mmCIF file of C-alpha atoms in Angstrom:
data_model
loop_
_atom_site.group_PDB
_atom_site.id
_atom_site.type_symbol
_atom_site.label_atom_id
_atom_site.label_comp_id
_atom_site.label_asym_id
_atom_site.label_seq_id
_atom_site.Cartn_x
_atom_site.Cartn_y
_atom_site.Cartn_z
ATOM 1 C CA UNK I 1 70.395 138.212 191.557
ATOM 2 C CA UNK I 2 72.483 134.957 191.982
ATOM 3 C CA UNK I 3 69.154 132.895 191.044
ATOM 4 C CA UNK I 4 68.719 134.789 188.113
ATOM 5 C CA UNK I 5 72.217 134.043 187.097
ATOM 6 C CA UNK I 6 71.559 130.086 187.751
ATOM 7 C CA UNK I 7 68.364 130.429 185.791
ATOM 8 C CA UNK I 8 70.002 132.307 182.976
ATOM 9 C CA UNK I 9 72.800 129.734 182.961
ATOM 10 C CA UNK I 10 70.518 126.450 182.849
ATOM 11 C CA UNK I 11 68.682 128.436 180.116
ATOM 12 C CA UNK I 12 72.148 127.915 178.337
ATOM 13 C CA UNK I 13 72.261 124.230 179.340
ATOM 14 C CA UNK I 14 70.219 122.849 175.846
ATOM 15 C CA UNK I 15 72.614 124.454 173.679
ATOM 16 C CA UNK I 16 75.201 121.874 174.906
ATOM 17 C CA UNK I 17 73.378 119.322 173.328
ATOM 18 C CA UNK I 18 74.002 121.224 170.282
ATOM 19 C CA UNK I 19 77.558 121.824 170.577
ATOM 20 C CA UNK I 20 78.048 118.202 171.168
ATOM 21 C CA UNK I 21 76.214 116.570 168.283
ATOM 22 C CA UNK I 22 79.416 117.254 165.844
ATOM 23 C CA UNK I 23 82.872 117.101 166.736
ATOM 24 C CA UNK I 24 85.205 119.273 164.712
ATOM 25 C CA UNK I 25 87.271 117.416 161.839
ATOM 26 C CA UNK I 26 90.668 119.015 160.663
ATOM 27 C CA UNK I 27 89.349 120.073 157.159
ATOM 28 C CA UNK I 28 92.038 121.680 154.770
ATOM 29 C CA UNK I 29 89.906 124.301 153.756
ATOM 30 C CA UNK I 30 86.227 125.476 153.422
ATOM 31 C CA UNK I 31 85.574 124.320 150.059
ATOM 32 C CA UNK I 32 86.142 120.300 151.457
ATOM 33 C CA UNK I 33 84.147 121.191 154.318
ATOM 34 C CA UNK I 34 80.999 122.341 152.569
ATOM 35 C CA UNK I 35 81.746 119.391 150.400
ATOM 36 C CA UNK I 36 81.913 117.318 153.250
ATOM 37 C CA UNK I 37 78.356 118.577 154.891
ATOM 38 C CA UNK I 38 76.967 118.200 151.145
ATOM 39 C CA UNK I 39 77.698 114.560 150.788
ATOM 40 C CA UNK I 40 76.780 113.777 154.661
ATOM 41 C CA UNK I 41 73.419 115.458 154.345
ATOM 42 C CA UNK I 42 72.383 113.477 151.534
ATOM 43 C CA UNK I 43 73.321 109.985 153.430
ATOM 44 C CA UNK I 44 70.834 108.324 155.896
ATOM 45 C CA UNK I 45 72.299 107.128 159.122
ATOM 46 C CA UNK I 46 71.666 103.529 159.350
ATOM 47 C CA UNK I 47 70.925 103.303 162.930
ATOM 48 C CA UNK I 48 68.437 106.023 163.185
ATOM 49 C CA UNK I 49 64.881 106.503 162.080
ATOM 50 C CA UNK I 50 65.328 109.467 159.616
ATOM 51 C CA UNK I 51 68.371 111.677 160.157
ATOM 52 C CA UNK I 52 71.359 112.274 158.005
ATOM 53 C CA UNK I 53 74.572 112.027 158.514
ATOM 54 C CA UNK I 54 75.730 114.801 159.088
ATOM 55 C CA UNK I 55 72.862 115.299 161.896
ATOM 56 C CA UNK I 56 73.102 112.187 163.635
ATOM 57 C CA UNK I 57 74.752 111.926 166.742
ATOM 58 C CA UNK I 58 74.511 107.896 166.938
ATOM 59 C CA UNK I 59 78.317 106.252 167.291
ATOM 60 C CA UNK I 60 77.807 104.462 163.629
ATOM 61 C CA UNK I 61 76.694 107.999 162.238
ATOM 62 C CA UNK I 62 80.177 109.077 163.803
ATOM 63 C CA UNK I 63 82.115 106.534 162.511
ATOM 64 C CA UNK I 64 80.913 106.769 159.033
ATOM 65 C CA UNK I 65 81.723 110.389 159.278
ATOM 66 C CA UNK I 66 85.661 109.744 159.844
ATOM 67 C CA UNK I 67 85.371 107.008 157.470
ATOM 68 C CA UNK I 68 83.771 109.882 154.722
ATOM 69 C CA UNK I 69 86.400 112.537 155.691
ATOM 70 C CA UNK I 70 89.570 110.051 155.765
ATOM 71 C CA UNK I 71 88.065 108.989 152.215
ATOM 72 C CA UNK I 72 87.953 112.703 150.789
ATOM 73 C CA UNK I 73 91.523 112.950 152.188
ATOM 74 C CA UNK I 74 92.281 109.972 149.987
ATOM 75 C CA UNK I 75 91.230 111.495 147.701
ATOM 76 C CA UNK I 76 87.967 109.243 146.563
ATOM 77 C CA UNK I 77 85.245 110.943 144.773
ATOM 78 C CA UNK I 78 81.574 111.560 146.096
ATOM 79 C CA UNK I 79 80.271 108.452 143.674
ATOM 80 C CA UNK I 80 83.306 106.251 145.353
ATOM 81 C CA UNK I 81 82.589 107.269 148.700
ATOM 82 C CA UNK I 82 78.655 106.723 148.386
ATOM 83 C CA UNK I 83 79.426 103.760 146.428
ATOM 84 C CA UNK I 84 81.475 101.922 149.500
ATOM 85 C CA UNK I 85 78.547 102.598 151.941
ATOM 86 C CA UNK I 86 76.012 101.255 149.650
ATOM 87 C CA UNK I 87 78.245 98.448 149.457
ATOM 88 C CA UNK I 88 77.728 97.829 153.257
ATOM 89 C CA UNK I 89 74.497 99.028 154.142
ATOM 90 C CA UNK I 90 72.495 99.133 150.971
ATOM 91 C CA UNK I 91 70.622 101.706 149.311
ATOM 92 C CA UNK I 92 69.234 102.438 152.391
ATOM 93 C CA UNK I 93 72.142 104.717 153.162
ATOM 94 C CA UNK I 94 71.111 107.261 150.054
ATOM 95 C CA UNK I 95 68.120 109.504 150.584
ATOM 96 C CA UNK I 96 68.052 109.499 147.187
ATOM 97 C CA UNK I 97 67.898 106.291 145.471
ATOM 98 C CA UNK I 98 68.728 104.964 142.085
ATOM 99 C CA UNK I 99 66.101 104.842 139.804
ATOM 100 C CA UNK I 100 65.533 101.407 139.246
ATOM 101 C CA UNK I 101 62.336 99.393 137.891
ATOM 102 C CA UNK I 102 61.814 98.640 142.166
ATOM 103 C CA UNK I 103 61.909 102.424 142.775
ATOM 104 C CA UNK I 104 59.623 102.678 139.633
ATOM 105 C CA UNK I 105 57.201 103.748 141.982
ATOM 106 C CA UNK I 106 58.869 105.799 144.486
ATOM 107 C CA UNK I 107 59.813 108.064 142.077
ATOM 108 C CA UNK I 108 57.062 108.234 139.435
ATOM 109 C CA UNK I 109 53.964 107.397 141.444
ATOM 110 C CA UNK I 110 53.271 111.137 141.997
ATOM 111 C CA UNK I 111 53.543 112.177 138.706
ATOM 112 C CA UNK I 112 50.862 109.127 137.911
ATOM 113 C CA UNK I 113 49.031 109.998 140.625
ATOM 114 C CA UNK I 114 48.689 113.365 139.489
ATOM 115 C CA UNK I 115 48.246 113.241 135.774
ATOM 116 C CA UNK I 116 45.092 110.488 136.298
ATOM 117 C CA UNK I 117 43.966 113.571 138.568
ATOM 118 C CA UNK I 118 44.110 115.849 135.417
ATOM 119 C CA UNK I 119 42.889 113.645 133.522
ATOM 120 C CA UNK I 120 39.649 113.180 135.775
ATOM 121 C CA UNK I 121 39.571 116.855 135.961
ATOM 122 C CA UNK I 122 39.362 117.834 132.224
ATOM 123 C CA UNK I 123 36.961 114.827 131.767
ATOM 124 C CA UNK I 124 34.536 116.611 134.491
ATOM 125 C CA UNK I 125 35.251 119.981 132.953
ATOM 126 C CA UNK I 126 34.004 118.667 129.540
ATOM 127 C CA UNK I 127 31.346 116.876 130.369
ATOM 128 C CA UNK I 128 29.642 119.839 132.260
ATOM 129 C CA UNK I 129 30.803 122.472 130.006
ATOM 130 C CA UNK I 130 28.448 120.128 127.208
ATOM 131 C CA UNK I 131 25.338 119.566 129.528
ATOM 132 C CA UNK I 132 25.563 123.222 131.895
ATOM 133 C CA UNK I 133 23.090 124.944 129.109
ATOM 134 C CA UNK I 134 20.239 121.723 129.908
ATOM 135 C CA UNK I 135 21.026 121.710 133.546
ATOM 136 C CA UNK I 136 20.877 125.597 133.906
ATOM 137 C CA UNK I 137 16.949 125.296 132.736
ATOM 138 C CA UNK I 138 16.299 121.888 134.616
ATOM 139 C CA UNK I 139 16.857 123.329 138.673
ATOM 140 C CA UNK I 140 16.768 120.415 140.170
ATOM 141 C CA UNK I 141 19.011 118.014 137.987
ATOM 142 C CA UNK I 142 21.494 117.853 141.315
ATOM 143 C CA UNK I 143 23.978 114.915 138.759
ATOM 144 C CA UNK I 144 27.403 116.475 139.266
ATOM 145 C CA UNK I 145 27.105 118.982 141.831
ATOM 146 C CA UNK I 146 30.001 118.254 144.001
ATOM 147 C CA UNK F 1 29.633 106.389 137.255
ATOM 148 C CA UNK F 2 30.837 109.975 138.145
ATOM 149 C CA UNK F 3 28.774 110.770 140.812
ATOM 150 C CA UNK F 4 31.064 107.711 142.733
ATOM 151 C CA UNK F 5 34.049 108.999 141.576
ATOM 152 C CA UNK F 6 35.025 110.834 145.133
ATOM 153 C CA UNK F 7 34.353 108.169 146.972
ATOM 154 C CA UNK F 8 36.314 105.531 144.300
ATOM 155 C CA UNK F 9 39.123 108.313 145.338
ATOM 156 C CA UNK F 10 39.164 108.323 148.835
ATOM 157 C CA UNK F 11 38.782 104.569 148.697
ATOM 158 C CA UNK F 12 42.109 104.437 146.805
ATOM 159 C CA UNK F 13 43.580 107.018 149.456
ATOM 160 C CA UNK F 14 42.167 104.607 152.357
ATOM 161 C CA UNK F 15 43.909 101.657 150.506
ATOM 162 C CA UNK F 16 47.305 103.170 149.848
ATOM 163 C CA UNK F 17 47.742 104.891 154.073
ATOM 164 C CA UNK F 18 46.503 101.247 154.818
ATOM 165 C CA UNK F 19 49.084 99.916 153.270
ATOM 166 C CA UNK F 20 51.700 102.473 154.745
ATOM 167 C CA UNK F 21 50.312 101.399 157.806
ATOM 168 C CA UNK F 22 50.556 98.036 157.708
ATOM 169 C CA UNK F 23 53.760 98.311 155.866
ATOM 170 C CA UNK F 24 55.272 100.508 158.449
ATOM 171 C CA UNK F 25 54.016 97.668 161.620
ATOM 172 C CA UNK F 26 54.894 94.455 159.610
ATOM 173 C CA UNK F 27 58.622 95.976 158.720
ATOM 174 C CA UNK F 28 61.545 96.600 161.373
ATOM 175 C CA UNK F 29 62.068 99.508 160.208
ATOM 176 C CA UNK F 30 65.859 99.183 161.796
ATOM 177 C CA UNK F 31 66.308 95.852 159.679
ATOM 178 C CA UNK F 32 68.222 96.773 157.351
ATOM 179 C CA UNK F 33 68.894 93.674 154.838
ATOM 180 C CA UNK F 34 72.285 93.650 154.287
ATOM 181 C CA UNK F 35 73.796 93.690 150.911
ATOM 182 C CA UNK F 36 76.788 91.439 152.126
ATOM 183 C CA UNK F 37 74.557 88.119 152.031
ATOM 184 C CA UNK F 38 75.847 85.077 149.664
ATOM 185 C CA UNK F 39 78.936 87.608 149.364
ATOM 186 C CA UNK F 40 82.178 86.978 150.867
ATOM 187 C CA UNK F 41 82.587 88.163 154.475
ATOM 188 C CA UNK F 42 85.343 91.134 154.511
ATOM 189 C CA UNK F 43 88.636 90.280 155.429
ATOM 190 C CA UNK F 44 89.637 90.934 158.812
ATOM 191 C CA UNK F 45 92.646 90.570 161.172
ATOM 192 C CA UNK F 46 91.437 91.376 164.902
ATOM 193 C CA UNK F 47 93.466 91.171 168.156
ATOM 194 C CA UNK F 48 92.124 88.339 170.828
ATOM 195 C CA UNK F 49 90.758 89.933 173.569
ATOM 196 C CA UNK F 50 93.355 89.323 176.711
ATOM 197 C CA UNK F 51 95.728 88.580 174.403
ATOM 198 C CA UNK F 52 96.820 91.403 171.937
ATOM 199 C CA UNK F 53 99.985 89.649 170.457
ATOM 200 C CA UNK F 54 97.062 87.139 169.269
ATOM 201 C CA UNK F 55 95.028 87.162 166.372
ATOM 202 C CA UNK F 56 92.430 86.046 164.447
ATOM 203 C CA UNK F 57 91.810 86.834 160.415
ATOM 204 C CA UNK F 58 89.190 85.409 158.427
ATOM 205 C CA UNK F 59 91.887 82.555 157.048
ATOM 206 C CA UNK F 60 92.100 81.135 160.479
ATOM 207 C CA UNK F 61 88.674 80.325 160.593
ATOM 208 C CA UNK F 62 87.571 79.046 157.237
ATOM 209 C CA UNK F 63 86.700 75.452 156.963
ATOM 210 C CA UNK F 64 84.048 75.376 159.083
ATOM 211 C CA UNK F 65 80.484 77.532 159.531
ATOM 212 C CA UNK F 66 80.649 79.813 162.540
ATOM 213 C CA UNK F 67 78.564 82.236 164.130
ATOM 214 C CA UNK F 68 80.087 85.819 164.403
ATOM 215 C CA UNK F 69 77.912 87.834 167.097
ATOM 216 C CA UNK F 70 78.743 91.621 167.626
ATOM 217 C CA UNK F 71 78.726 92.759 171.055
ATOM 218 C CA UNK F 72 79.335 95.716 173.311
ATOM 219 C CA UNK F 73 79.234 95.607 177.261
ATOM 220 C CA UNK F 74 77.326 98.828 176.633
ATOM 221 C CA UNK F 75 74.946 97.117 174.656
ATOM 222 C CA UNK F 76 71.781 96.748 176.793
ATOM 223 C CA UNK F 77 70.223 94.237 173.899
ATOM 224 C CA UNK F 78 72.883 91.991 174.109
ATOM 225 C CA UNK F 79 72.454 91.590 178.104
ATOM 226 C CA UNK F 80 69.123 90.302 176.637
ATOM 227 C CA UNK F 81 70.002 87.492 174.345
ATOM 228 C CA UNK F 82 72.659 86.472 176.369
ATOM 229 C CA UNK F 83 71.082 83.185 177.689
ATOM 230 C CA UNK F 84 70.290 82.322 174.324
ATOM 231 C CA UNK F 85 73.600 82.729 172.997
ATOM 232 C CA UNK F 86 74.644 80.358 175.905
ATOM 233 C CA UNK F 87 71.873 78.260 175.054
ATOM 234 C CA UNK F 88 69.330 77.569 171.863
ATOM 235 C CA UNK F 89 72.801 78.407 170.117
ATOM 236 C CA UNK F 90 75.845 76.904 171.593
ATOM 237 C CA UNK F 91 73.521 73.694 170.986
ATOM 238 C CA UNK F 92 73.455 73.882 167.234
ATOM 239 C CA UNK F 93 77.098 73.365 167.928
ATOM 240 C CA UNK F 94 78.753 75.922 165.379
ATOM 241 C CA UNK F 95 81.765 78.022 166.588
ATOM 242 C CA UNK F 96 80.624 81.066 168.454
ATOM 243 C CA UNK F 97 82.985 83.859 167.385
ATOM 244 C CA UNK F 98 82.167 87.046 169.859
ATOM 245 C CA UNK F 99 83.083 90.303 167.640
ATOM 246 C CA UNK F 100 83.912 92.809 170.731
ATOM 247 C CA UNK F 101 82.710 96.034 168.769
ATOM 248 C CA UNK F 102 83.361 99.629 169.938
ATOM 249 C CA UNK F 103 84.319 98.701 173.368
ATOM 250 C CA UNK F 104 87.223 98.966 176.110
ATOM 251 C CA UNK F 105 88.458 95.752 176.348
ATOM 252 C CA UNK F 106 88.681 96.143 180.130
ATOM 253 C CA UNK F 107 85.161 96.555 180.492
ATOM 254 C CA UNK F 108 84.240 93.794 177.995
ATOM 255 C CA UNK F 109 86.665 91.226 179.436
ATOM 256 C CA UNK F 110 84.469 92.269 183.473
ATOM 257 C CA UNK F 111 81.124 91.837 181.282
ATOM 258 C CA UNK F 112 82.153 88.267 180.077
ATOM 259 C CA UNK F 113 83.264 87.526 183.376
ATOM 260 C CA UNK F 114 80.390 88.608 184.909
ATOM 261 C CA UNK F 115 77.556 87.283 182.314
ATOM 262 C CA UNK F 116 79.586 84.332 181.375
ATOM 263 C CA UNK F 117 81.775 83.871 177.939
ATOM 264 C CA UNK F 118 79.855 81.780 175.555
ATOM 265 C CA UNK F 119 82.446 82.228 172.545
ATOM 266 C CA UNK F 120 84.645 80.263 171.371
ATOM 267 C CA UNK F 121 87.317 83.443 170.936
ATOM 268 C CA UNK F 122 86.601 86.920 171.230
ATOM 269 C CA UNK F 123 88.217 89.694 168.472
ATOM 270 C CA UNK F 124 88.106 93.254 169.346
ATOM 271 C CA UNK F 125 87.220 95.538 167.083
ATOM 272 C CA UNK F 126 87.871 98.342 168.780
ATOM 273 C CA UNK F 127 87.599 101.537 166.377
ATOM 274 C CA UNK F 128 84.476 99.850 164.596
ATOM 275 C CA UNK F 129 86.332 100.023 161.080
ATOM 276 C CA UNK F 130 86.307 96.568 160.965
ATOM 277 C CA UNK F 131 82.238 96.510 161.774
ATOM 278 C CA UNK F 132 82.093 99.157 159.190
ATOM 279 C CA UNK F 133 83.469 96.545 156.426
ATOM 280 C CA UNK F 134 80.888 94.413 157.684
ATOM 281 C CA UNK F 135 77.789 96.871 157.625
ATOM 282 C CA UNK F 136 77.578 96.884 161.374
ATOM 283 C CA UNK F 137 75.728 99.431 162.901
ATOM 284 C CA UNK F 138 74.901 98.751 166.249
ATOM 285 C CA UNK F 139 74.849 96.271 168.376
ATOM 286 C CA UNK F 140 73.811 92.986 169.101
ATOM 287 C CA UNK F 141 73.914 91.759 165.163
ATOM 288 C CA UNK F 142 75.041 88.071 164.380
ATOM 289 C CA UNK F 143 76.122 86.944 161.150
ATOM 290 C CA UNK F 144 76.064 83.147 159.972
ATOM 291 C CA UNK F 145 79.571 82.669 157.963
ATOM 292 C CA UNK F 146 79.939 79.021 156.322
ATOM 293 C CA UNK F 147 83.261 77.187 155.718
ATOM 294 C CA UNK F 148 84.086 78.801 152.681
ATOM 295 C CA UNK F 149 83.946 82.782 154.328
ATOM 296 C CA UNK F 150 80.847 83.415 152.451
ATOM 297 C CA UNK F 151 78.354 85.096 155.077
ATOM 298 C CA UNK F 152 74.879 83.135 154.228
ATOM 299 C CA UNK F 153 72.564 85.478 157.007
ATOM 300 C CA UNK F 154 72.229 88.129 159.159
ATOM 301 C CA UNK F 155 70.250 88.876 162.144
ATOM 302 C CA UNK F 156 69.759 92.435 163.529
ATOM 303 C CA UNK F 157 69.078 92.649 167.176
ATOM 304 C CA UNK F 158 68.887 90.422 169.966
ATOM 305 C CA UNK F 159 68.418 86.996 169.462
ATOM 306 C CA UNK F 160 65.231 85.317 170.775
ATOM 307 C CA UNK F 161 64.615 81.106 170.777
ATOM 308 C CA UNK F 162 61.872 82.133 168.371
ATOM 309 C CA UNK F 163 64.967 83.729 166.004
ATOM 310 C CA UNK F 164 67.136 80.099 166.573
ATOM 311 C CA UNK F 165 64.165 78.064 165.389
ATOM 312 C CA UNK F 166 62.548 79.842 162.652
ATOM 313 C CA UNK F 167 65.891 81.745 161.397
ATOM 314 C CA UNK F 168 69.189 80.033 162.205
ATOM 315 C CA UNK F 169 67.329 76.451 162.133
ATOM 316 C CA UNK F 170 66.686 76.761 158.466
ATOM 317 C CA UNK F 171 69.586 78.399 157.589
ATOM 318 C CA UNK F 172 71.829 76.315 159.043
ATOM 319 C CA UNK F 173 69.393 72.994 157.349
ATOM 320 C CA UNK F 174 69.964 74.928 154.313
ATOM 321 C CA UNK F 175 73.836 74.999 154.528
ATOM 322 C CA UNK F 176 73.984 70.591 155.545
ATOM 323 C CA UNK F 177 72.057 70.402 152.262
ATOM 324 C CA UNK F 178 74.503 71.975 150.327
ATOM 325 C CA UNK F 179 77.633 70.726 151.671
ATOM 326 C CA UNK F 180 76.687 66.763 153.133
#
């Protein structure tokens, strides 16, 4: 019985890990918390590979945290506040970045990508919608059959 | 023509993940150039370490370049480039300015003593607001500052006698040319 307990008990153990990765800032009221988690989850913690913000638990992540919630207090806007860490750490702090003709790419590759698929596409479409009434009589024309 | 053009497409595909590839190993993906170079360094006013009635703002040490290396005696890295510090760079014979960051001055003042204090002074900065200013985040990073406060480079990460001669060398020839 007293083993299961233990087991049940380091079952619980993980969850700590979870209960530590935040600590609890005095927020006035829900609306600037969920304004708070908004803005942190779309800003890129410098010092780790790929987390947010608001998910990091790395010391800078923390830091930049206060340094976000003392800013709301003071009243600064979302711009401001995103503003003062590009300022520091670059654009590599926004998950989002501004479009700009270096980003050109980043953000309308895939719609390039995509509309020379189309256009490949239709072109195939065409073509064998014009020659499927020859092919259908000549069997063993195998041009185009992938 | 059409028959290729699958294999023109995957050939484009193999070229672009290539690239990611190679992209991805060629890159420190923890480098983060910082937007502070050829911009003035933030102003600061930091406490000495040892001596908290003491200290040092960015005023105080215009005039001449300096070196400004963060370090934490938590920071395994900067056990690492330690005997460079000491070394390849105390020869170029700039100021070494050691920026205590996020530490308890207690245990940095037993890690100097132990390791050996290569700075000229040592400021404590330690909340990390003043690292924050200066797009710090983490530990070892070393800044070149020149006499006018204007911070000229940046290195992330432990310095290596590969970094002095290929990185601070030039910068540092770069700055005599400038200013003779």
């Amino acid at each position: 019985m007293r083993r299961i307990g233990l087991l049940a008990l380091l079952c619980l153990l993980p969850l700590l890990a979870i209960a530590q990765a935040i600590q609890p800032l005095p927020f006035h009221d829900r609306a600037e918390e969920v304004r708070f988690q908004k803005l942190s989850a779309e800003l890129r913690c410098p010092m780790c590979q790929n987390e947010t913000l608001a998910d990091s638990n790395a010391p800078i992540a923390h830091d930049l945290r206060r340094q976000i919630f003392e800013m709301m207090q003071a009243g600064k806007s979302d711009a401001e506040i995103k503003a003062y860490l590009v300022d520091r750490y670059s654009d590599f702090v926004l998950y989002k970045p501004p479009v700009e003709p270096k980003t050109w790419l980043l953000w309308f590759g895939p719609l390039v990508v995509l509309v020379l698929g189309g256009l490949v596409v239709a072109v195939q479409v065409r073509r064998r919608a014009r020659t499927a009434p020859a092919t259908t009589a000549a069997a063993n024309d195998t041009e185009d059959d992938w | 023509m059409s028959r290729f053009l699958p294999l023109i497409a995957f050939g484009l595909l193999v070229a672009l993940f290539g690239f990611g590839i190679w992209w991805n190993t060629a890159h420190d993906q923890h480098d983060i150039v910082s937007p502070l170079i050829n911009k003035p360094a933030p102003a600061f006013a930091l406490p000495v370490l040892g001596d908290d009635t003491r200290k040092v703002d960015k005023q105080s040490l215009l005039g001449k370049p300096y070196f400004l290396n963060v370090f934490g005696s938590w920071c395994i890295e900067c056990v690492h480039e330690h005997p460079v510090l000491s070394g390849e760079v105390k020869q170029l014979g700039l100021p070494l300015v050691g920026f205590n960051y996020k530490d308890d001055p207690q245990d940095a003042t037993a890690w100097l003593a132990e390791h050996g204090n290569p700075f000229d002074v040592v400021i404590v900065d330690r909340d990390g607001r003043a690292g924050i200013d200066f797009g710090v985040y983490g530990a070892p990073e070393t800044f070149l500052i020149d006499g006018k406060g204007v911070i000229r480079y940046k290195h992330v990460g432990p310095i290596t006698p590969d970094v002095v001669a290929n990185e601070f060398r030039p910068a540092l020839a770069a700055l005599a040319k400038e200013s003779p």
